[in-house]
mmCIF file of C-alpha atoms and ligand atoms in Angstrom:
data_model
loop_
_atom_site.group_PDB
_atom_site.id
_atom_site.type_symbol
_atom_site.label_atom_id
_atom_site.label_comp_id
_atom_site.label_asym_id
_atom_site.label_seq_id
_atom_site.Cartn_x
_atom_site.Cartn_y
_atom_site.Cartn_z
ATOM 1 C CA MET A 1 3.801 -53.346 13.299
ATOM 2 C CA LYS A 2 6.952 -55.417 13.545
ATOM 3 C CA ILE A 3 6.537 -59.207 14.280
ATOM 4 C CA LEU A 4 9.573 -61.501 15.288
ATOM 5 C CA VAL A 5 8.964 -64.823 13.458
ATOM 6 C CA THR A 6 11.031 -67.658 15.017
ATOM 7 C CA GLY A 7 11.377 -70.587 12.514
ATOM 8 C CA GLY A 8 10.280 -68.238 9.758
ATOM 9 C CA THR A 9 12.237 -69.868 6.975
ATOM 10 C CA GLY A 10 10.459 -73.240 7.742
ATOM 11 C CA TYR A 11 7.392 -74.692 6.108
ATOM 12 C CA ILE A 12 4.541 -72.991 7.888
ATOM 13 C CA GLY A 13 6.666 -69.956 8.957
ATOM 14 C CA SER A 14 7.623 -68.924 5.379
ATOM 15 C CA HIS A 15 3.915 -69.045 4.288
ATOM 16 C CA THR A 16 2.952 -66.880 7.209
ATOM 17 C CA VAL A 17 5.773 -64.328 6.631
ATOM 18 C CA VAL A 18 4.240 -63.936 3.070
ATOM 19 C CA ARG A 19 0.850 -63.370 4.643
ATOM 20 C CA LEU A 20 2.352 -60.928 7.117
ATOM 21 C CA ILE A 21 4.006 -58.887 4.431
ATOM 22 C CA GLU A 22 0.787 -58.923 2.328
ATOM 23 C CA ASN A 23 -1.128 -57.692 5.340
ATOM 24 C CA GLY A 24 1.229 -54.772 5.987
ATOM 25 C CA PHE A 25 3.293 -56.167 8.865
ATOM 26 C CA ASP A 26 7.137 -55.978 9.037
ATOM 27 C CA SER A 27 8.656 -59.246 9.863
ATOM 28 C CA VAL A 28 12.048 -60.242 11.284
ATOM 29 C CA ILE A 29 12.884 -63.996 10.915
ATOM 30 C CA VAL A 30 15.139 -65.792 13.400
ATOM 31 C CA ASP A 31 16.014 -69.384 12.333
ATOM 32 C CA ASN A 32 19.087 -71.620 12.857
ATOM 33 C CA LEU A 33 18.366 -73.364 9.499
ATOM 34 C CA SER A 34 18.420 -76.746 11.110
ATOM 35 C CA ASN A 35 15.407 -77.730 8.965
ATOM 36 C CA SER A 36 15.172 -75.023 6.263
ATOM 37 C CA LYS A 37 17.414 -73.128 3.788
ATOM 38 C CA GLU A 38 18.310 -69.474 3.716
ATOM 39 C CA ASP A 39 17.111 -69.239 -0.033
ATOM 40 C CA VAL A 40 13.589 -69.226 1.439
ATOM 41 C CA VAL A 41 14.167 -65.531 2.256
ATOM 42 C CA ASP A 42 14.703 -64.794 -1.399
ATOM 43 C CA LYS A 43 11.714 -66.820 -2.386
ATOM 44 C CA ILE A 44 9.628 -64.704 -0.080
ATOM 45 C CA ARG A 45 11.037 -61.598 -1.882
ATOM 46 C CA GLN A 46 10.112 -63.017 -5.242
ATOM 47 C CA ILE A 47 6.525 -63.585 -4.077
ATOM 48 C CA THR A 48 5.974 -60.263 -2.133
ATOM 49 C CA ASN A 49 8.687 -57.947 -3.548
ATOM 50 C CA VAL A 50 9.784 -57.429 0.105
ATOM 51 C CA ARG A 51 12.803 -58.976 1.618
ATOM 52 C CA PRO A 52 12.161 -59.680 5.346
ATOM 53 C CA ALA A 53 15.049 -59.198 7.756
ATOM 54 C CA PHE A 54 16.771 -62.578 8.459
ATOM 55 C CA TYR A 55 19.099 -63.621 11.312
ATOM 56 C CA LYS A 56 20.618 -67.065 11.299
ATOM 57 C CA ALA A 57 20.432 -67.681 15.064
ATOM 58 C CA ASP A 58 19.588 -70.450 17.485
ATOM 59 C CA LEU A 59 17.040 -69.906 20.266
ATOM 60 C CA LEU A 60 19.472 -71.973 22.391
ATOM 61 C CA ASP A 61 21.860 -68.979 22.188
ATOM 62 C CA LYS A 62 19.941 -66.564 24.325
ATOM 63 C CA GLU A 63 22.642 -63.767 24.038
ATOM 64 C CA SER A 64 22.182 -63.664 20.179
ATOM 65 C CA LEU A 65 18.453 -63.620 20.485
ATOM 66 C CA SER A 66 18.574 -60.879 23.112
ATOM 67 C CA GLU A 67 20.754 -58.767 20.739
ATOM 68 C CA ILE A 68 18.522 -59.229 17.766
ATOM 69 C CA VAL A 69 15.422 -58.247 19.863
ATOM 70 C CA LYS A 70 17.078 -55.164 21.256
ATOM 71 C CA LYS A 71 18.103 -54.075 17.793
ATOM 72 C CA GLU A 72 14.945 -54.855 15.922
ATOM 73 C CA LYS A 73 12.313 -54.100 18.700
ATOM 74 C CA PRO A 74 9.490 -56.282 17.596
ATOM 75 C CA GLU A 75 6.089 -55.675 19.077
ATOM 76 C CA ALA A 76 4.738 -59.258 18.901
ATOM 77 C CA VAL A 77 6.232 -62.798 18.336
ATOM 78 C CA ILE A 78 4.982 -65.774 16.305
ATOM 79 C CA HIS A 79 6.896 -68.753 17.607
ATOM 80 C CA PHE A 80 7.249 -71.635 15.036
ATOM 81 C CA ALA A 81 10.784 -72.702 15.815
ATOM 82 C CA GLY A 82 10.985 -76.240 17.004
ATOM 83 C CA LEU A 83 11.813 -79.772 16.037
ATOM 84 C CA LYS A 84 8.804 -81.699 14.817
ATOM 85 C CA ALA A 85 9.456 -85.321 13.798
ATOM 86 C CA VAL A 86 7.480 -87.708 16.071
ATOM 87 C CA GLY A 87 9.671 -90.843 15.519
ATOM 88 C CA GLU A 88 12.927 -88.961 15.924
ATOM 89 C CA SER A 89 11.648 -87.447 19.219
ATOM 90 C CA VAL A 90 11.063 -91.056 20.536
ATOM 91 C CA ALA A 91 14.762 -91.937 19.709
ATOM 92 C CA LEU A 92 16.258 -88.635 20.714
ATOM 93 C CA PRO A 93 14.064 -87.280 23.573
ATOM 94 C CA LEU A 94 16.665 -85.157 25.169
ATOM 95 C CA LYS A 95 17.329 -83.315 21.859
ATOM 96 C CA TYR A 96 13.615 -82.599 21.540
ATOM 97 C CA TYR A 97 13.159 -81.421 25.173
ATOM 98 C CA HIS A 98 16.384 -79.257 25.084
ATOM 99 C CA ASN A 99 15.605 -77.626 21.664
ATOM 100 C CA ASN A 100 11.799 -77.067 22.019
ATOM 101 C CA ILE A 101 11.526 -76.255 25.750
ATOM 102 C CA THR A 102 14.906 -74.412 26.408
ATOM 103 C CA GLY A 103 14.538 -72.552 23.177
ATOM 104 C CA THR A 104 11.031 -71.437 24.194
ATOM 105 C CA LEU A 105 12.177 -70.452 27.685
ATOM 106 C CA HIS A 106 14.837 -68.309 26.288
ATOM 107 C CA LEU A 107 12.400 -66.661 23.867
ATOM 108 C CA LEU A 108 9.917 -65.914 26.684
ATOM 109 C CA GLU A 109 12.617 -64.632 28.963
ATOM 110 C CA VAL A 110 13.850 -62.263 26.298
ATOM 111 C CA MET A 111 10.366 -61.126 25.598
ATOM 112 C CA GLN A 112 9.866 -60.381 29.326
ATOM 113 C CA GLU A 113 13.150 -58.455 29.483
ATOM 114 C CA ASN A 114 12.035 -56.272 26.595
ATOM 115 C CA GLY A 115 8.426 -55.716 27.589
ATOM 116 C CA ILE A 116 6.977 -57.767 24.710
ATOM 117 C CA LYS A 117 3.587 -59.045 25.704
ATOM 118 C CA ASP A 118 2.048 -60.646 22.675
ATOM 119 C CA ILE A 119 2.825 -64.109 21.377
ATOM 120 C CA VAL A 120 1.272 -66.635 18.948
ATOM 121 C CA PHE A 121 2.432 -70.236 19.571
ATOM 122 C CA SER A 122 2.417 -73.202 17.186
ATOM 123 C CA SER A 123 0.814 -75.956 18.986
ATOM 124 C CA SER A 124 -0.597 -79.213 17.550
ATOM 125 C CA ALA A 125 -3.648 -81.477 17.548
ATOM 126 C CA THR A 126 -1.154 -83.938 19.015
ATOM 127 C CA VAL A 127 -1.952 -82.453 22.458
ATOM 128 C CA TYR A 128 -5.330 -84.187 22.334
ATOM 129 C CA GLY A 129 -3.537 -87.620 22.490
ATOM 130 C CA LYS A 130 -6.106 -90.255 21.655
ATOM 131 C CA PRO A 131 -9.331 -88.286 21.622
ATOM 132 C CA GLU A 132 -12.496 -89.972 22.946
ATOM 133 C CA SER A 133 -14.650 -88.641 20.217
ATOM 134 C CA VAL A 134 -14.572 -86.441 17.079
ATOM 135 C CA PRO A 135 -14.775 -83.633 16.140
ATOM 136 C CA ILE A 136 -12.322 -82.350 18.796
ATOM 137 C CA LYS A 137 -13.106 -79.286 20.734
ATOM 138 C CA GLU A 138 -10.473 -77.057 22.413
ATOM 139 C CA ASP A 139 -11.701 -78.111 25.923
ATOM 140 C CA PHE A 140 -11.141 -81.746 25.386
ATOM 141 C CA PRO A 141 -8.675 -83.519 27.783
ATOM 142 C CA LEU A 142 -4.948 -83.069 26.836
ATOM 143 C CA SER A 143 -2.207 -85.733 26.930
ATOM 144 C CA ALA A 144 1.052 -86.603 25.162
ATOM 145 C CA THR A 145 1.850 -89.849 23.414
ATOM 146 C CA ASN A 146 5.434 -89.154 22.441
ATOM 147 C CA PRO A 147 8.244 -86.627 23.513
ATOM 148 C CA TYR A 148 7.404 -84.294 20.579
ATOM 149 C CA GLY A 149 3.802 -84.038 21.823
ATOM 150 C CA ALA A 150 5.040 -83.696 25.289
ATOM 151 C CA THR A 151 6.964 -80.626 24.416
ATOM 152 C CA LYS A 152 3.948 -79.017 22.863
ATOM 153 C CA LEU A 153 1.881 -79.710 26.014
ATOM 154 C CA MET A 154 4.628 -78.487 28.272
ATOM 155 C CA ILE A 155 4.985 -75.260 26.353
ATOM 156 C CA GLU A 156 1.197 -74.811 26.508
ATOM 157 C CA ASP A 157 1.391 -75.261 30.291
ATOM 158 C CA ILE A 158 4.327 -72.746 30.535
ATOM 159 C CA LEU A 159 2.250 -70.152 28.636
ATOM 160 C CA ARG A 160 -0.810 -70.780 30.817
ATOM 161 C CA ASP A 161 1.395 -70.326 33.995
ATOM 162 C CA LEU A 162 3.025 -67.251 32.536
ATOM 163 C CA TYR A 163 -0.425 -65.678 31.879
ATOM 164 C CA LYS A 164 -1.478 -66.410 35.373
ATOM 165 C CA ALA A 165 1.655 -64.591 36.716
ATOM 166 C CA ASP A 166 1.377 -61.703 34.178
ATOM 167 C CA PRO A 167 -2.278 -61.151 33.063
ATOM 168 C CA THR A 168 -1.145 -58.191 30.944
ATOM 169 C CA MET A 169 0.297 -60.773 28.397
ATOM 170 C CA ASN A 170 -1.686 -61.775 25.329
ATOM 171 C CA ILE A 171 -1.211 -65.327 24.133
ATOM 172 C CA ALA A 172 -2.694 -67.218 21.234
ATOM 173 C CA ILE A 173 -2.206 -71.017 21.312
ATOM 174 C CA LEU A 174 -3.026 -72.378 17.922
ATOM 175 C CA ARG A 175 -3.382 -76.166 17.548
ATOM 176 C CA TYR A 176 -2.764 -77.024 13.914
ATOM 177 C CA PHE A 177 -4.258 -80.219 12.486
ATOM 178 C CA ASN A 178 -2.496 -81.624 9.367
ATOM 179 C CA PRO A 179 -0.858 -78.806 7.308
ATOM 180 C CA VAL A 180 -0.306 -79.791 3.613
ATOM 181 C CA GLY A 181 0.155 -78.103 0.215
ATOM 182 C CA ALA A 182 2.275 -75.171 -0.810
ATOM 183 C CA HIS A 183 2.166 -71.628 -1.918
ATOM 184 C CA LYS A 184 0.456 -71.330 -5.279
ATOM 185 C CA SER A 185 3.618 -69.810 -6.893
ATOM 186 C CA GLY A 186 5.413 -73.158 -6.367
ATOM 187 C CA LEU A 187 8.284 -71.151 -4.862
ATOM 188 C CA ILE A 188 7.835 -72.311 -1.149
ATOM 189 C CA GLY A 189 6.490 -75.589 0.356
ATOM 190 C CA GLU A 190 7.677 -78.613 2.327
ATOM 191 C CA ASN A 191 10.622 -80.467 1.087
ATOM 192 C CA PRO A 192 11.715 -82.849 3.863
ATOM 193 C CA ASN A 193 15.255 -84.360 3.817
ATOM 194 C CA GLY A 194 15.339 -88.146 3.261
ATOM 195 C CA ILE A 195 12.336 -90.336 3.220
ATOM 196 C CA PRO A 196 9.225 -88.461 4.392
ATOM 197 C CA ASN A 197 7.372 -89.614 7.594
ATOM 198 C CA ASN A 198 4.046 -87.745 6.693
ATOM 199 C CA LEU A 199 1.460 -88.942 4.305
ATOM 200 C CA VAL A 200 1.310 -86.134 1.753
ATOM 201 C CA PRO A 201 5.053 -85.627 1.414
ATOM 202 C CA TYR A 202 5.489 -89.366 0.904
ATOM 203 C CA MET A 203 2.673 -89.464 -1.712
ATOM 204 C CA MET A 204 4.457 -86.585 -3.560
ATOM 205 C CA GLN A 205 7.689 -88.592 -3.743
ATOM 206 C CA VAL A 206 5.798 -91.634 -5.050
ATOM 207 C CA ALA A 207 4.189 -89.515 -7.741
ATOM 208 C CA ALA A 208 7.672 -88.068 -8.613
ATOM 209 C CA GLY A 209 9.026 -91.649 -9.009
ATOM 210 C CA LYS A 210 11.477 -91.333 -6.200
ATOM 211 C CA LEU A 211 9.604 -93.988 -4.153
ATOM 212 C CA GLU A 212 7.770 -96.981 -5.523
ATOM 213 C CA TYR A 213 4.427 -96.972 -3.804
ATOM 214 C CA LEU A 214 2.601 -95.570 -0.766
ATOM 215 C CA ARG A 215 2.302 -97.892 2.192
ATOM 216 C CA VAL A 216 -1.114 -97.397 3.679
ATOM 217 C CA PHE A 217 -0.674 -97.881 7.432
ATOM 218 C CA GLY A 218 -3.544 -100.198 8.310
ATOM 219 C CA ASP A 219 -7.038 -100.760 6.861
ATOM 220 C CA ASP A 220 -8.616 -102.074 10.078
ATOM 221 C CA TYR A 221 -9.318 -98.800 11.903
ATOM 222 C CA ASN A 222 -12.699 -97.891 13.130
ATOM 223 C CA THR A 223 -13.310 -95.477 10.142
ATOM 224 C CA LYS A 224 -15.503 -95.528 7.138
ATOM 225 C CA ASP A 225 -13.027 -97.511 4.898
ATOM 226 C CA GLY A 226 -10.673 -98.774 7.659
ATOM 227 C CA THR A 227 -7.767 -96.357 6.968
ATOM 228 C CA GLY A 228 -6.864 -93.498 9.222
ATOM 229 C CA VAL A 229 -8.857 -90.224 8.991
ATOM 230 C CA ARG A 230 -7.237 -86.774 9.548
ATOM 231 C CA ASP A 231 -8.024 -83.109 9.010
ATOM 232 C CA TYR A 232 -5.744 -81.803 6.268
ATOM 233 C CA ILE A 233 -5.586 -78.076 6.031
ATOM 234 C CA HIS A 234 -3.918 -75.971 3.211
ATOM 235 C CA VAL A 235 -0.810 -74.186 4.587
ATOM 236 C CA GLU A 236 -1.947 -70.971 3.043
ATOM 237 C CA ASP A 237 -5.244 -71.120 4.958
ATOM 238 C CA LEU A 238 -3.214 -71.943 8.125
ATOM 239 C CA ALA A 239 -0.894 -68.966 7.437
ATOM 240 C CA GLY A 240 -4.046 -66.776 7.261
ATOM 241 C CA GLY A 241 -4.997 -68.024 10.693
ATOM 242 C CA HIS A 242 -1.870 -66.316 12.247
ATOM 243 C CA ILE A 243 -2.974 -62.935 10.886
ATOM 244 C CA SER A 244 -6.435 -63.573 12.454
ATOM 245 C CA ALA A 245 -4.787 -64.522 15.733
ATOM 246 C CA LEU A 246 -2.557 -61.402 15.718
ATOM 247 C CA LYS A 247 -5.692 -59.198 15.134
ATOM 248 C CA LYS A 248 -7.336 -60.897 18.104
ATOM 249 C CA LEU A 249 -4.256 -60.175 20.193
ATOM 250 C CA ALA A 250 -4.478 -56.489 19.351
ATOM 251 C CA GLN A 251 -7.853 -56.550 21.343
ATOM 252 C CA ARG A 252 -5.928 -57.802 24.480
ATOM 253 C CA PRO A 253 -7.920 -60.934 25.066
ATOM 254 C CA GLY A 254 -5.423 -62.477 27.523
ATOM 255 C CA ILE A 255 -4.952 -66.173 26.692
ATOM 256 C CA VAL A 256 -6.900 -67.843 23.914
ATOM 257 C CA THR A 257 -6.640 -71.263 22.272
ATOM 258 C CA TYR A 258 -7.960 -72.310 18.907
ATOM 259 C CA ASN A 259 -8.015 -75.323 16.677
ATOM 260 C CA LEU A 260 -6.959 -74.558 13.111
ATOM 261 C CA GLY A 261 -8.269 -77.210 10.775
ATOM 262 C CA THR A 262 -11.068 -77.513 8.109
ATOM 263 C CA GLY A 263 -13.349 -79.662 10.340
ATOM 264 C CA ILE A 264 -13.458 -82.313 7.596
ATOM 265 C CA GLY A 265 -11.981 -85.767 7.964
ATOM 266 C CA TYR A 266 -10.456 -87.659 5.044
ATOM 267 C CA SER A 267 -9.173 -91.186 5.013
ATOM 268 C CA VAL A 268 -5.844 -92.291 3.487
ATOM 269 C CA LEU A 269 -7.822 -93.898 0.631
ATOM 270 C CA ASP A 270 -9.738 -90.649 0.092
ATOM 271 C CA MET A 271 -6.379 -88.969 -0.301
ATOM 272 C CA VAL A 272 -5.010 -91.517 -2.745
ATOM 273 C CA LYS A 273 -8.232 -91.038 -4.829
ATOM 274 C CA GLU A 274 -8.064 -87.286 -4.833
ATOM 275 C CA PHE A 275 -4.249 -87.168 -5.771
ATOM 276 C CA SER A 276 -4.856 -89.769 -8.514
ATOM 277 C CA GLY A 277 -7.505 -87.478 -10.001
ATOM 278 C CA VAL A 278 -5.091 -84.488 -9.922
ATOM 279 C CA LEU A 279 -2.245 -86.624 -11.427
ATOM 280 C CA GLY A 280 -4.483 -88.244 -14.177
ATOM 281 C CA ARG A 281 -3.070 -91.546 -13.143
ATOM 282 C CA GLU A 282 -3.373 -94.016 -10.344
ATOM 283 C CA LEU A 283 -1.004 -93.429 -7.360
ATOM 284 C CA PRO A 284 0.392 -96.893 -6.553
ATOM 285 C CA TYR A 285 -0.155 -98.155 -3.032
ATOM 286 C CA LYS A 286 -0.152 -101.215 -0.859
ATOM 287 C CA ILE A 287 -1.976 -101.914 2.362
ATOM 288 C CA CYS A 288 0.531 -102.550 5.125
ATOM 289 C CA GLY A 289 0.362 -103.042 8.906
ATOM 290 C CA ARG A 290 -0.602 -100.206 11.356
ATOM 291 C CA ARG A 291 2.193 -97.687 12.296
ATOM 292 C CA PRO A 292 2.665 -97.726 16.117
ATOM 293 C CA GLY A 293 1.030 -94.838 17.920
ATOM 294 C CA ASP A 294 -1.563 -93.898 15.145
ATOM 295 C CA ILE A 295 -5.077 -93.159 16.074
ATOM 296 C CA ASP A 296 -8.247 -93.880 14.095
ATOM 297 C CA GLU A 297 -9.673 -90.464 13.655
ATOM 298 C CA CYS A 298 -8.636 -86.813 14.220
ATOM 299 C CA TYR A 299 -10.484 -83.797 13.052
ATOM 300 C CA ALA A 300 -11.319 -80.516 14.388
ATOM 301 C CA ASP A 301 -14.409 -78.780 15.716
ATOM 302 C CA THR A 302 -13.670 -75.377 14.143
ATOM 303 C CA SER A 303 -16.555 -73.441 15.578
ATOM 304 C CA LEU A 304 -14.615 -71.526 18.228
ATOM 305 C CA ALA A 305 -12.049 -70.107 15.799
ATOM 306 C CA LYS A 306 -14.792 -69.184 13.348
ATOM 307 C CA LYS A 307 -16.787 -67.374 16.151
ATOM 308 C CA GLU A 308 -13.952 -65.612 17.909
ATOM 309 C CA ILE A 309 -11.434 -64.838 15.136
ATOM 310 C CA GLY A 310 -13.520 -65.385 11.987
ATOM 311 C CA PHE A 311 -11.239 -68.147 10.797
ATOM 312 C CA ALA A 312 -12.538 -70.664 8.251
ATOM 313 C CA ALA A 313 -10.369 -72.573 5.807
ATOM 314 C CA GLU A 314 -11.204 -71.723 2.111
ATOM 315 C CA LYS A 315 -9.167 -74.223 0.191
ATOM 316 C CA ASN A 316 -10.257 -77.784 -0.563
ATOM 317 C CA LEU A 317 -8.326 -81.072 -0.869
ATOM 318 C CA LYS A 318 -7.981 -80.696 -4.593
ATOM 319 C CA ASP A 319 -6.281 -77.293 -4.079
ATOM 320 C CA MET A 320 -3.938 -78.846 -1.539
ATOM 321 C CA PHE A 321 -2.795 -81.576 -4.053
ATOM 322 C CA VAL A 322 -2.617 -79.184 -7.016
ATOM 323 C CA ASP A 323 -0.415 -76.641 -5.137
ATOM 324 C CA GLY A 324 1.662 -79.363 -3.448
ATOM 325 C CA TRP A 325 2.312 -81.147 -6.684
ATOM 326 C CA ASN A 326 3.195 -77.905 -8.440
ATOM 327 C CA PHE A 327 5.676 -77.137 -5.761
ATOM 328 C CA GLN A 328 7.135 -80.753 -5.963
ATOM 329 C CA LYS A 329 7.669 -80.310 -9.719
ATOM 330 C CA THR A 330 9.165 -76.814 -9.360
ATOM 331 C CA ALA A 331 11.541 -78.080 -6.593
ATOM 332 C CA GLU A 332 12.796 -80.809 -8.961
ATOM 333 C CA ARG A 333 13.828 -78.512 -11.672
HETATM 334 P P1 LIG B 1 9.683 -76.697 9.936
HETATM 335 O O1 LIG B 1 10.728 -77.645 10.450
HETATM 336 O O2 LIG B 1 9.618 -76.563 8.488
HETATM 337 O O3 LIG B 1 10.008 -75.193 10.581
HETATM 338 C C1 LIG B 1 10.598 -75.080 11.903
HETATM 339 C C2 LIG B 1 11.745 -74.051 11.709
HETATM 340 O O4 LIG B 1 12.352 -73.835 13.072
HETATM 341 C C3 LIG B 1 12.816 -74.638 10.815
HETATM 342 O O5 LIG B 1 13.136 -73.792 9.765
HETATM 343 C C4 LIG B 1 13.957 -74.875 11.802
HETATM 344 O O6 LIG B 1 15.302 -74.563 11.148
HETATM 345 C C5 LIG B 1 13.758 -73.881 12.836
HETATM 346 N N1 LIG B 1 14.357 -74.192 14.237
HETATM 347 C C6 LIG B 1 14.153 -75.313 14.898
HETATM 348 N N2 LIG B 1 14.798 -75.285 16.104
HETATM 349 C C7 LIG B 1 15.329 -74.044 16.093
HETATM 350 C C8 LIG B 1 16.083 -73.276 17.075
HETATM 351 N N3 LIG B 1 16.493 -73.875 18.230
HETATM 352 N N4 LIG B 1 16.402 -72.007 16.900
HETATM 353 C C9 LIG B 1 16.048 -71.432 15.699
HETATM 354 N N5 LIG B 1 15.392 -72.035 14.733
HETATM 355 C C10 LIG B 1 14.979 -73.290 14.981
HETATM 356 O O7 LIG B 1 8.365 -76.954 10.624
HETATM 357 P P2 LIG B 1 6.804 -76.613 10.314
HETATM 358 O O8 LIG B 1 6.099 -77.641 9.728
HETATM 359 O O9 LIG B 1 6.907 -75.251 9.590
HETATM 360 O O10 LIG B 1 6.375 -76.332 11.869
HETATM 361 C C11 LIG B 1 6.366 -75.091 12.502
HETATM 362 C C12 LIG B 1 5.802 -75.302 13.844
HETATM 363 O O11 LIG B 1 4.498 -75.856 13.828
HETATM 364 C C13 LIG B 1 6.676 -76.225 14.701
HETATM 365 O O12 LIG B 1 6.596 -75.759 16.015
HETATM 366 C C14 LIG B 1 5.741 -77.530 14.638
HETATM 367 O O13 LIG B 1 6.005 -78.317 15.783
HETATM 368 C C15 LIG B 1 4.377 -76.908 14.569
HETATM 369 N N6 LIG B 1 3.444 -77.877 13.993
HETATM 370 C C16 LIG B 1 3.645 -78.442 12.701
HETATM 371 C C17 LIG B 1 2.801 -79.300 12.242
HETATM 372 C C18 LIG B 1 3.098 -80.022 10.872
HETATM 373 O O14 LIG B 1 2.559 -81.063 10.636
HETATM 374 N N7 LIG B 1 4.026 -79.425 9.950
HETATM 375 C C19 LIG B 1 1.716 -79.652 12.829
HETATM 376 C C20 LIG B 1 1.341 -79.071 14.053
HETATM 377 C C21 LIG B 1 2.357 -78.135 14.682
HETATM 378 C C1 LIG B 2 -1.601 -89.179 8.388
HETATM 379 C C2 LIG B 2 -2.395 -90.477 8.082
HETATM 380 C C3 LIG B 2 -1.142 -92.410 8.771
HETATM 381 C C4 LIG B 2 2.201 -92.011 6.165
HETATM 382 C C5 LIG B 2 1.652 -86.074 12.319
HETATM 383 C C6 LIG B 2 2.055 -85.853 13.842
HETATM 384 C C7 LIG B 2 1.308 -84.693 14.388
HETATM 385 C C8 LIG B 2 1.290 -83.471 13.527
HETATM 386 C C9 LIG B 2 0.991 -83.725 12.098
HETATM 387 C C10 LIG B 2 3.054 -81.949 14.147
HETATM 388 C C11 LIG B 2 -2.239 -91.529 9.258
HETATM 389 C C12 LIG B 2 -1.292 -92.479 7.296
HETATM 390 C C13 LIG B 2 1.022 -91.834 6.855
HETATM 391 C C14 LIG B 2 2.387 -93.139 5.201
HETATM 392 C C15 LIG B 2 0.147 -93.837 5.674
HETATM 393 N N1 LIG B 2 2.663 -82.875 13.431
HETATM 394 N N2 LIG B 2 0.067 -92.734 6.580
HETATM 395 N N3 LIG B 2 1.308 -93.962 4.985
HETATM 396 O O1 LIG B 2 0.262 -88.881 12.102
HETATM 397 O O2 LIG B 2 -1.873 -87.539 11.677
HETATM 398 O O3 LIG B 2 0.315 -86.497 12.359
HETATM 399 O O4 LIG B 2 1.707 -84.936 11.650
HETATM 400 O O5 LIG B 2 2.468 -81.451 15.238
HETATM 401 O O6 LIG B 2 1.871 -84.536 15.597
HETATM 402 O O7 LIG B 2 1.862 -87.022 14.548
HETATM 403 O O8 LIG B 2 0.221 -87.338 10.101
HETATM 404 O O9 LIG B 2 0.834 -87.465 7.712
HETATM 405 O O10 LIG B 2 2.022 -88.932 9.394
HETATM 406 O O11 LIG B 2 -0.368 -89.435 8.796
HETATM 407 O O12 LIG B 2 -0.759 -94.554 5.529
HETATM 408 O O13 LIG B 2 3.434 -93.313 4.538
HETATM 409 O O14 LIG B 2 -1.722 -91.168 7.030
HETATM 410 O O15 LIG B 2 -1.266 -93.788 9.354
HETATM 411 O O16 LIG B 2 -3.473 -92.134 9.246
HETATM 412 P P1 LIG B 2 -0.360 -87.675 11.632
HETATM 413 P P2 LIG B 2 0.804 -88.315 8.909
#
């Protein structure tokens, strides 16, 4: 079965393409390389011995997308392509709405024009806004606290409306919690340009000596040690969740929505402790003020994904740091 993977050279997309190949799927990557590099395609070949088809194309260019789909004839789509930096989305909302919403509309139109009914969409725990309690279940109220989150919520709404209009579609909305880590080979991982916004990439650069210390954003949250608590999931586990979702779509379930997390919340200080253990030295940090927009705690209730698609994360926090650090060191060489 052939799968169109938008954003397939990106962080989560590349790990998912590896899993697709390992599970006997053919994949066709479409990516405009705005946040990834073409050499990822070769890294995927090094890991799997298979080179996936790759097209450098922008979802905003509907004509090119249409040509690729007509030529490759994929049977299903996994849609990762999008911009994802929260802070940048506040500064450049039009760029985010245009890229994420218009890009998705083009993709859905091209799917419709070619009779493709199955899609897996990368949503985010950000759609829960500031949750009233944890763990978070899929039926909790949804809200957006920034333009990036608003694009995820709007795309979810578009997919729900599309399903109402065409119940022959099969749609899996996957709400990722905090993806971290890298492929165990050290060949693919997350390597953001400039100073990272997210916790784990920042910690990696502190460990590599590129940044002096970690700034812990607030120690006065309503959590066990006052620092923010999140549900970090190994990107390889997350990639596996897409295979489970595709298998579910093959049973023609209509529209389904699942949290993909581990169900365990770790604080920033837990993360510092675990990574220091992996490094064999203390990771330097300083307690600083809160980052605007952050919430106390966010972790998943994972029971629905376990029950309906048999999804359960297998890797622990140590694996996430060992593999992430291995990638960081490989990327530096
Ligand atoms: P990423 O930036 O590494 O990958 C996204 C890819 O999409 C990039 O390779 C980029 O070049 C491509 N892209 C962006 N706009 C495009 C366009 N218009 N046309 C073609 N390609 C385009 O990000 P990621 O971390 O792999 O995230 C993948 C998806 O998962 C995104 O939709 C993101 O919002 C979502 N998500 C990510 C996280 C996270 O923390 N990483 C959490 C929840 C959800
Ligand atoms: C984690 C914790 C920070 C950096 C973001 C997006 C979300 C999703 C995942 C896409 C928080 C603390 C961080 C630092 C710190 N992305 N922190 N020092 O904010 O949970 O989620 O990425 O959908 O939409 O908002 O992740 O890694 O930025 O922060 O103390 O230098 O680490 O305050 O408690 P977040 P994060």
